[in-house]
Coordinates of C-alpha atoms in Angstrom, one line a residue:
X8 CA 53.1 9.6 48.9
X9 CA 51.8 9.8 45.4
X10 CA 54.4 9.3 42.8
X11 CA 55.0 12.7 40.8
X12 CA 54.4 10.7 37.4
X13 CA 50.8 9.2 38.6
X14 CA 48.9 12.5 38.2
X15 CA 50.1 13.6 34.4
X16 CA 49.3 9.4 33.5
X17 CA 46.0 10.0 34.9
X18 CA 45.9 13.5 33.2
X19 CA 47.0 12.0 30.0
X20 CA 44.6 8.5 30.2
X21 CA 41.7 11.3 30.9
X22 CA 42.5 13.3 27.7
X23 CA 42.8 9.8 25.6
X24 CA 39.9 8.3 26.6
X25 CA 37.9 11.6 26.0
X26 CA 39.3 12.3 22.3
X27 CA 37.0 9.9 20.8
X28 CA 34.6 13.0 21.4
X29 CA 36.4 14.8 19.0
X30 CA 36.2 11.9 16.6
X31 CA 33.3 11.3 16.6
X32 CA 31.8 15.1 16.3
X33 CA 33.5 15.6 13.6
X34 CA 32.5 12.3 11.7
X35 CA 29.1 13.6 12.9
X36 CA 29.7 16.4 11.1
X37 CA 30.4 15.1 8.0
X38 CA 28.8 11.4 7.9
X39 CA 25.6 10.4 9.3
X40 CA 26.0 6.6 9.6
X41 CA 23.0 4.3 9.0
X42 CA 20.4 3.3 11.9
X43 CA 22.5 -0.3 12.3
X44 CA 25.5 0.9 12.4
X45 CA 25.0 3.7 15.1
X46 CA 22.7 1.3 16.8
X47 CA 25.9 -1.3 16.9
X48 CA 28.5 0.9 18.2
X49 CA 26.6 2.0 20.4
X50 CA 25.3 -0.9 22.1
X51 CA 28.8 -2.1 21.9
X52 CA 30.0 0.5 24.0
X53 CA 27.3 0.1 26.7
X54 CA 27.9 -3.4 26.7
X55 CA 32.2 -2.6 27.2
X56 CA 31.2 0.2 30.1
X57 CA 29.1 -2.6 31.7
X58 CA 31.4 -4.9 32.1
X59 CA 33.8 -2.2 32.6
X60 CA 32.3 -1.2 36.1
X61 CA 31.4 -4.2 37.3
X62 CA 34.8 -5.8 37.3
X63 CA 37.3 -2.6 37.6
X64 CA 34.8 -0.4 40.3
X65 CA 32.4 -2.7 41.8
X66 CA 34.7 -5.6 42.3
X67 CA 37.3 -3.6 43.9
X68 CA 35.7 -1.6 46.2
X69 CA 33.5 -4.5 47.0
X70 CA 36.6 -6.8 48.0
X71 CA 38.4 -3.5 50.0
X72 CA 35.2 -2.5 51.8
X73 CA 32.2 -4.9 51.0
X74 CA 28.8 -3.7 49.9
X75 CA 27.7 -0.8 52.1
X76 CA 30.0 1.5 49.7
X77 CA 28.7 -0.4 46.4
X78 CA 25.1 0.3 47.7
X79 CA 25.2 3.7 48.9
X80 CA 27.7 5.4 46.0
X81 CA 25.5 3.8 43.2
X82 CA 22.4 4.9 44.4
X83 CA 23.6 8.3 45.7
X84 CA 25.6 8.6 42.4
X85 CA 22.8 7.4 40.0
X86 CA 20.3 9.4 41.7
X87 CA 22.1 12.4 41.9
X88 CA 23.4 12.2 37.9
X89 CA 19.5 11.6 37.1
X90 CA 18.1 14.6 38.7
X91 CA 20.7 16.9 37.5
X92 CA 20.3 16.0 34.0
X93 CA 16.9 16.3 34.4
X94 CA 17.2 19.7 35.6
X95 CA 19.6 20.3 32.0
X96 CA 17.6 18.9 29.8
X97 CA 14.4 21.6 31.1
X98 CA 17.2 24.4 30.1
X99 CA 17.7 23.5 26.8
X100 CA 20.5 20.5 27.4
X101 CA 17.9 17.9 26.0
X102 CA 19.7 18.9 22.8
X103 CA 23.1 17.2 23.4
X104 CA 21.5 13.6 22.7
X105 CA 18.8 12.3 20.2
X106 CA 16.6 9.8 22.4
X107 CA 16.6 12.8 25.2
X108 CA 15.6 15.3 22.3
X109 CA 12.6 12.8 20.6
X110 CA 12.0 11.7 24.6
X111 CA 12.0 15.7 26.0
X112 CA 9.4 16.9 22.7
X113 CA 7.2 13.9 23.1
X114 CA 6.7 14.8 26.7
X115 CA 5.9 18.7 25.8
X116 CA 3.8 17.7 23.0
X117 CA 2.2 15.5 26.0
X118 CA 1.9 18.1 28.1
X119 CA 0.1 20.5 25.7
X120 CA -1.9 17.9 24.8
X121 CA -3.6 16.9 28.7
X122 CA -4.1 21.1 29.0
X123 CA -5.9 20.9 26.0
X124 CA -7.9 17.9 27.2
X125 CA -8.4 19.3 30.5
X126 CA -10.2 22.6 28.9
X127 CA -12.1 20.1 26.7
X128 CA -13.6 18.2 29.5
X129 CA -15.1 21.4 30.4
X130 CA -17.2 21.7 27.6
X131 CA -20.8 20.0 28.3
X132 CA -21.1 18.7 24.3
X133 CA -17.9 16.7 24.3
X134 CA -18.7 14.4 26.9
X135 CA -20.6 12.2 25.2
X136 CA -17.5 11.4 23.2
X137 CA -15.5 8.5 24.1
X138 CA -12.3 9.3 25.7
X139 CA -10.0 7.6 23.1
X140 CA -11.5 9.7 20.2
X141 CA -11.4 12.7 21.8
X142 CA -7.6 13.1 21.3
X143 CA -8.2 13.6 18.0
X144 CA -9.8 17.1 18.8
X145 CA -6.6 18.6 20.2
X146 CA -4.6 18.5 17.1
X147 CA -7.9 20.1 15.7
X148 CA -8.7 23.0 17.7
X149 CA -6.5 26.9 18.7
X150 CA -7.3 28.1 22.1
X151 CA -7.9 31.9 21.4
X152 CA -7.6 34.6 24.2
X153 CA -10.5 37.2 24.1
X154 CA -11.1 40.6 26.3
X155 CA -14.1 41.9 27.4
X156 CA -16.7 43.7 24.6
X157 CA -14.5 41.7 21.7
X158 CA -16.8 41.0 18.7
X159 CA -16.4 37.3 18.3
X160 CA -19.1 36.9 14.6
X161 CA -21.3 39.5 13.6
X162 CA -24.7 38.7 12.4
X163 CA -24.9 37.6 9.0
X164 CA -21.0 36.7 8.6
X165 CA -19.9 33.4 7.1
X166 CA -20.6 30.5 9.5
X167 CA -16.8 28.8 8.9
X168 CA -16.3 28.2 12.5
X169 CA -17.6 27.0 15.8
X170 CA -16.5 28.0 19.7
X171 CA -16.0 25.9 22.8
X172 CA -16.1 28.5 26.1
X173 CA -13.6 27.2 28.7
X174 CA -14.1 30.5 30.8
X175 CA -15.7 33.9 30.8
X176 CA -19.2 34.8 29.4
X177 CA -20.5 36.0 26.5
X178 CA -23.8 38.0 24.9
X179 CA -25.5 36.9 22.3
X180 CA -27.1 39.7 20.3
X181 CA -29.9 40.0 17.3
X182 CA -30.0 43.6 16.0
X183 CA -27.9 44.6 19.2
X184 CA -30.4 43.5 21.3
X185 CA -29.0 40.4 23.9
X186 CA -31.4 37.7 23.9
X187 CA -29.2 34.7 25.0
X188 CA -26.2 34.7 27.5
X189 CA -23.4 31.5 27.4
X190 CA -21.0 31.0 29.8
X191 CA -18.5 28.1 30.7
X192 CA -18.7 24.6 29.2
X193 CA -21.2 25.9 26.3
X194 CA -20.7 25.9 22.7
X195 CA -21.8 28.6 20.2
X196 CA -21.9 28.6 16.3
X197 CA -22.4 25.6 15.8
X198 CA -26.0 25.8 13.6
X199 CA -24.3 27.6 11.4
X200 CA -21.0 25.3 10.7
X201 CA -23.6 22.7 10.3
X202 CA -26.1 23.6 8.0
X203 CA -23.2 26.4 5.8
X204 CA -26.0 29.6 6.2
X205 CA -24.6 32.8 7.5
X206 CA -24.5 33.5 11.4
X207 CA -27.9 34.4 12.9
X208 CA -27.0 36.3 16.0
X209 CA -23.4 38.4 16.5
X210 CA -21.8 37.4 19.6
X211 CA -19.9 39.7 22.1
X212 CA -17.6 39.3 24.9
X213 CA -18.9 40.3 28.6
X214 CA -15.8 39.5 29.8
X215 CA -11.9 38.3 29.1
X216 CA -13.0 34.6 27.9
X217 CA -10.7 31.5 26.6
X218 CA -12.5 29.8 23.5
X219 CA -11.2 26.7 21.6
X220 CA -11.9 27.3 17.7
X221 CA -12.7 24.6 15.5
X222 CA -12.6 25.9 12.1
X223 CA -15.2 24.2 9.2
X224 CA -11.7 22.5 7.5
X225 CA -10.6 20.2 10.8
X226 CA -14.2 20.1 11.5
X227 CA -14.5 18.1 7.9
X228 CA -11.8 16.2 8.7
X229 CA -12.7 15.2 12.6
X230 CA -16.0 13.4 10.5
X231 CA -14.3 11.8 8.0
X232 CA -11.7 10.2 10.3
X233 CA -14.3 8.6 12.8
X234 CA -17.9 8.5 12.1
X235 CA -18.1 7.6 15.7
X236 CA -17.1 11.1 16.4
X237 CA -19.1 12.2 13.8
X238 CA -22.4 10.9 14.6
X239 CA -21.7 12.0 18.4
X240 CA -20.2 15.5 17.6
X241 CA -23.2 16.1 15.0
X242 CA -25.7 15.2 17.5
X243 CA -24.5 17.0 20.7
X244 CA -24.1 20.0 18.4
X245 CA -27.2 20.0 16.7
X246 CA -29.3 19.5 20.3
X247 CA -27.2 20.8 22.6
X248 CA -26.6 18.4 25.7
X249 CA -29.6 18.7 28.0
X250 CA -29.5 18.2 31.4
X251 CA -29.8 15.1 33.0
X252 CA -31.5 13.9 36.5
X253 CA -27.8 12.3 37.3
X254 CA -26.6 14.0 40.4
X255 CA -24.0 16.7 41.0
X256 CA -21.8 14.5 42.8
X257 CA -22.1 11.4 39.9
X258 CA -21.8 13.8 36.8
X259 CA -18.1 14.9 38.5
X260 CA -17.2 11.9 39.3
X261 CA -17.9 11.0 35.5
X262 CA -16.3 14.1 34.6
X263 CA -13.2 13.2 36.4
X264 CA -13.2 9.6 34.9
X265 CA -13.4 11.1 31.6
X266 CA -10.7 13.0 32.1
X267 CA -8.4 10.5 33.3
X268 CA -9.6 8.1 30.6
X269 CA -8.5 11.1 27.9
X270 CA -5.8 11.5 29.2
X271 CA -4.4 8.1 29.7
X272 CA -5.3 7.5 26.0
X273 CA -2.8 10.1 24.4
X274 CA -1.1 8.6 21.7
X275 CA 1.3 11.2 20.0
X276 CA 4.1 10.6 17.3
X277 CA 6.2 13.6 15.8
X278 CA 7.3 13.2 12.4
X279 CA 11.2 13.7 11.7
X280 CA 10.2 17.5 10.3
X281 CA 7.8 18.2 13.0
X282 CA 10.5 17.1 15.4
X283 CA 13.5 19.7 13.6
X284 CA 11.1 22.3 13.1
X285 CA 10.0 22.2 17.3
X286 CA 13.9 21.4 18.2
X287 CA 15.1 24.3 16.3
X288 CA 12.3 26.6 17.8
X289 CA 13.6 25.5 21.2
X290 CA 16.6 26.0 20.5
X291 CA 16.8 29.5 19.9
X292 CA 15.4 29.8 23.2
X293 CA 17.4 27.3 25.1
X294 CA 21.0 28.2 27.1
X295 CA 24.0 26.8 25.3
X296 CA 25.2 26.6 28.9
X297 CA 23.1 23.9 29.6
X298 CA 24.3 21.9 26.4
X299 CA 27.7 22.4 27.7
X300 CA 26.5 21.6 31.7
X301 CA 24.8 18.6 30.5
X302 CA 27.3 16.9 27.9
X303 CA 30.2 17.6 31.2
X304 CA 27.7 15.8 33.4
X305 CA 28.2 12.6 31.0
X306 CA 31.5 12.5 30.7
X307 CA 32.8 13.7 34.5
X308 CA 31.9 10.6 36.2
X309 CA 34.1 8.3 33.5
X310 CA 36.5 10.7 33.9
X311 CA 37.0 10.7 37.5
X312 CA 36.9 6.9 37.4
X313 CA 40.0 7.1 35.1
X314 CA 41.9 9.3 37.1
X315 CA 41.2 6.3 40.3
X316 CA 42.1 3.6 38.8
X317 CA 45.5 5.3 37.1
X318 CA 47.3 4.0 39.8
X319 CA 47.1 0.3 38.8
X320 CA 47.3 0.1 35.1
X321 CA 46.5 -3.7 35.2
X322 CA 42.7 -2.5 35.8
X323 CA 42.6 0.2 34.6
X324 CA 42.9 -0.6 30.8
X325 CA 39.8 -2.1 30.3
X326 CA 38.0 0.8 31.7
X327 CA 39.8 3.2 29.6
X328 CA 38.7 1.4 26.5
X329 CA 35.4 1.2 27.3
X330 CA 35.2 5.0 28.0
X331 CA 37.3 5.7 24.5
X332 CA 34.6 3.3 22.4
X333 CA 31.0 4.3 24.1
X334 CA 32.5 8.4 23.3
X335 CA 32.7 7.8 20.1
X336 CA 29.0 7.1 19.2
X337 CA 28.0 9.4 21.8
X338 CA 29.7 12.5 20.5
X339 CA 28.6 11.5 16.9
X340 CA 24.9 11.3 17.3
X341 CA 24.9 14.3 19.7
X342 CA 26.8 16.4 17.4
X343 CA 23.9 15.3 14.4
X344 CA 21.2 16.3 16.6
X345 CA 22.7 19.8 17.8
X346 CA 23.3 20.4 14.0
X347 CA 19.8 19.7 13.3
X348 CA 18.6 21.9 16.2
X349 CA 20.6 24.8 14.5
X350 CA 24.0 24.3 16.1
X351 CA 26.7 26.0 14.2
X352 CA 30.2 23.9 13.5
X353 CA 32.3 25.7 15.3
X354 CA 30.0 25.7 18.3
X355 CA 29.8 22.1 18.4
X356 CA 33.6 21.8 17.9
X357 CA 34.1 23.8 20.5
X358 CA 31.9 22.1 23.1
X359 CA 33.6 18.7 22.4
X360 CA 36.8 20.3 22.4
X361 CA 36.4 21.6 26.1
X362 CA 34.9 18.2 27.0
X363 CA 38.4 16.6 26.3
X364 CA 40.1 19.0 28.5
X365 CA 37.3 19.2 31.3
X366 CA 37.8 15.2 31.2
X367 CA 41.7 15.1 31.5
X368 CA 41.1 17.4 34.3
X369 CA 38.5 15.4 36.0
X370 CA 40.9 12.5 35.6
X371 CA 44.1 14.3 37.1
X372 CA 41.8 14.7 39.8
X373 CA 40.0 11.4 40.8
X374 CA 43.9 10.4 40.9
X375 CA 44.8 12.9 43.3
X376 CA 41.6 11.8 45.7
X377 CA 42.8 8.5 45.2
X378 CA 46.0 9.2 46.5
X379 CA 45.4 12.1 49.3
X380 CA 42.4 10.2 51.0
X381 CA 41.5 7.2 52.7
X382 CA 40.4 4.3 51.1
X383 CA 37.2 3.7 52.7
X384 CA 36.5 7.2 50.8
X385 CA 37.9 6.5 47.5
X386 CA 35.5 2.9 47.1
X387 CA 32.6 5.2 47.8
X388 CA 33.8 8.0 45.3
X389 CA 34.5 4.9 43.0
X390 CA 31.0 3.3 43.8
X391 CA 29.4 7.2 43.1
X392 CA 31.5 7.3 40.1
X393 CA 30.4 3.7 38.3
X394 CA 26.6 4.5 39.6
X395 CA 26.2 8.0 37.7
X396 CA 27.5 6.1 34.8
X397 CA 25.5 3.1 34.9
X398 CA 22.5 6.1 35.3
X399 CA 23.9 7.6 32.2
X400 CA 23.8 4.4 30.2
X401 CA 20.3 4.0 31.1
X402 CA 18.9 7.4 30.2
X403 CA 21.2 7.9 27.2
X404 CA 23.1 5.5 25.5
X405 CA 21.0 2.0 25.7
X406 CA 17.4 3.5 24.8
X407 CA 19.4 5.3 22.0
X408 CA 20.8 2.1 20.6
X409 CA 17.5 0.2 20.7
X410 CA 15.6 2.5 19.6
X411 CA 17.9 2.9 16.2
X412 CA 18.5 -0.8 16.0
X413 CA 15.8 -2.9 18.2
X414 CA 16.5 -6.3 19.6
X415 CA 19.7 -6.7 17.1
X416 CA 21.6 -4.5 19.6
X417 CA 21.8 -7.3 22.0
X418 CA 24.2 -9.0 19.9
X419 CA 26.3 -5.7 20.1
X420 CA 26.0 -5.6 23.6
X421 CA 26.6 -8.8 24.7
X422 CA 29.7 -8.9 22.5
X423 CA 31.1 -5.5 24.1
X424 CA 30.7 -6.7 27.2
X425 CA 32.6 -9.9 27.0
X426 CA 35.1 -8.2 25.3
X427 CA 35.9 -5.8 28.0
X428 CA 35.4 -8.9 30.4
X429 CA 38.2 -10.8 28.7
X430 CA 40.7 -7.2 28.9
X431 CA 39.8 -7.1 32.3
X432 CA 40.3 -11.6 33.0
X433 CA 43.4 -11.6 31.3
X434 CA 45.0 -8.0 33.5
X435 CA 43.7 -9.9 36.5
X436 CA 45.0 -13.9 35.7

């Protein structure tokens, strides 16, 4: 039977442990410490939580029920934590933490980027570029959206512009009369861009057609950046690409090279206002369920590990104060980011707030599992525990640290870990 008190300690540990949440959102909210210092508490606390599982979750359910517990809970709980955060962060809970934020925007910006690439590699004059330097293009171009009959240029209008067709087909028309046709992969306006006189022919839409713009501007820019562009660009432009006698077969398998090559040699970097302005954007748009979801994700498995290992205080200290210390930088830089993403303060207040109580709750009931079933089951709810926080630590809180600090984190890490080793030595001696 489990002793009447052992629940409301576990219930009480859970709600102490998790009120560093509170602390730290509302430092957050009125302090944003320098890169070093986050960096060090933060690495601390991973290095604390290390420790922390490997001697008061891994060790004991290793010694009651060796390793086939240990293997299977870590993975199934690490794999399990990972895909569901995943899943969060594509609803809008990529908010809750900085290095998912930067990680989830670099990824979109990504994305956009291949599509963009992808069209591009359908336009005949671009292939002559190199792959590396035709990145610089995507920042350059819009992809507009045309229906059929749409007046792209009249004849005689200002040549500030040139086209790439991705699909659909247009007419090119002197005094309304067609005398050329240009379809998919071809590039019109370009004459004119070049040499500054006024457009020659008007061009129509036959039917709904994507076109990439590059406007005279970017154009400008695009030479001035890499006269290895430039000269290419220029002279693809000026002659059109002619056919070759290369087969079908080789030109789309160096089609396909090209595009991998393009691809592969994406380098993107947002700047800190190019990263608020997108996050706040998304925002808008993203469920403040999924912050909440996402944020109870983290802090549930520590929880539930609290509420286990209530029942023998002599390990469970260590644990505790390893989950009360890595909260604290967690909650601080989270509640920063969500306020730069637009995040009022009483939301943000609110959603620590019910973390604290959803984690004293947790805890009351990993200590009622641990008490109402058999032990073979509680090591593998431990081992599922300690694996979706060690998964947490490596998506979150470790890449955050480094990131804000670099290799000096090690320091902080190595030091938080043998001080939660020495807790947990001297509770076992």
């Amino acid at each position: 039977m489990v002793e009447p008190t052992m629940p409301a300690i576990a219930l009480l540990q859970g709600l102490l442990a998790a009120s560093s949440l509170l602390v730290g959102s509302l430092l957050g909210l009125v302090w944003q410490p320098r890169r070093a210092v986050s960096a060090a508490i933060m690495a601390f606390g991973s290095g604390t939580l290390i420790s922390a599982i490997a001697f008061e979750i891994a060790l004991p359910a290793y010694q009651s029920h060796g390793l086939w517990p240990l293997f299977f809970g870590f993975f199934c709980g690490g794999g399990l934590f990972t895909a569901a955060t995943q899943y969060i962060d594509k609803l809008g809970g990529f908010l809750r933490h900085p290095a998912n934020r930067r990680r989830f925007l670099f990824r979109r910006r990504q994305q956009e980027a291949e599509s963009v690439l992808l069209d591009l590699s359908k336009i005949k004059a671009l292939r002559g570029i190199p792959p590396a330097e035709a990145q610089a293009i995507v920042g350059a171009v819009e992809q507009l959206q045309l229906d059929a009959d749409e007046v792209l240029f009249n004849e005689g209008d200002e040549g500030d512009w040139l086209g790439m067709i991705v699909d659909g087909e247009a007419d090119v028309r002197v005094n309304q009369r067609s005398i050329a046709h240009l379809g998919p992969g071809e590039v019109f306006g370009e004459m004119a861009l070049l040499t500054g006189e006024p457009r020659s022919a008007s061009l129509v839409a036959c039917s709904d057609m994507t076109v990439y713009r590059l406007d005279r501007s970017h154009f400008d820019e695009l030479l001035a950046k890499s006269p290895h562009l430039a000269s290419s660009l220029s002279r693809v432009l000026a002659q059109r690409l002619r056919s070759t006698n290369t087969s079908r077969v080789r030109a789309e398998e160096n089609l396909a090279a090209w595009r991998r090559q393009a691809i592969d040699s994406i380098e993107l970097d947002l700047s800190p206002a190019e990263e608020q302005s997108l996050a706040a954007s998304l925002s808008a748009a993203s469920a403040p369920l999924a912050i909440f979801v996402g944020t109870m994700l983290d802090n549930i498995p520590e929880a539930v590990a609290i509420g286990m290992t209530a029942h023998s205080p002599e390990v469970g200290t260590a644990f505790l104060l390893a989950v009360f210390i890595s909260n604290l930088p967690e909650s601080l830089t989270s509640s920063i980011s969500m306020r730069q993403s637009g995040y009022s303060v009483r939301r943000v207040l609110t959603l620590w707030g019910s973390q604290i109580l959803l984690s004293g709750l947790c805890a009351l009931g990993g200590s009622l599992l641990q008490a109402y079933t058999p032990d073979a089951t509680v090591a593998l709810i431990q081992s599922f525990s300690g694996g979706a926080v060690l998964a947490m630590l490596a998506s979150t809180m470790m890449p955050e640290a480094y990131e804000l600090g670099g290799g000096m984190v090690s320091l902080a890490t190595i030091l938080g870990f043998l001080t939660s080793f020495s807790i947990s030595a001297a509770q076992l001696d």
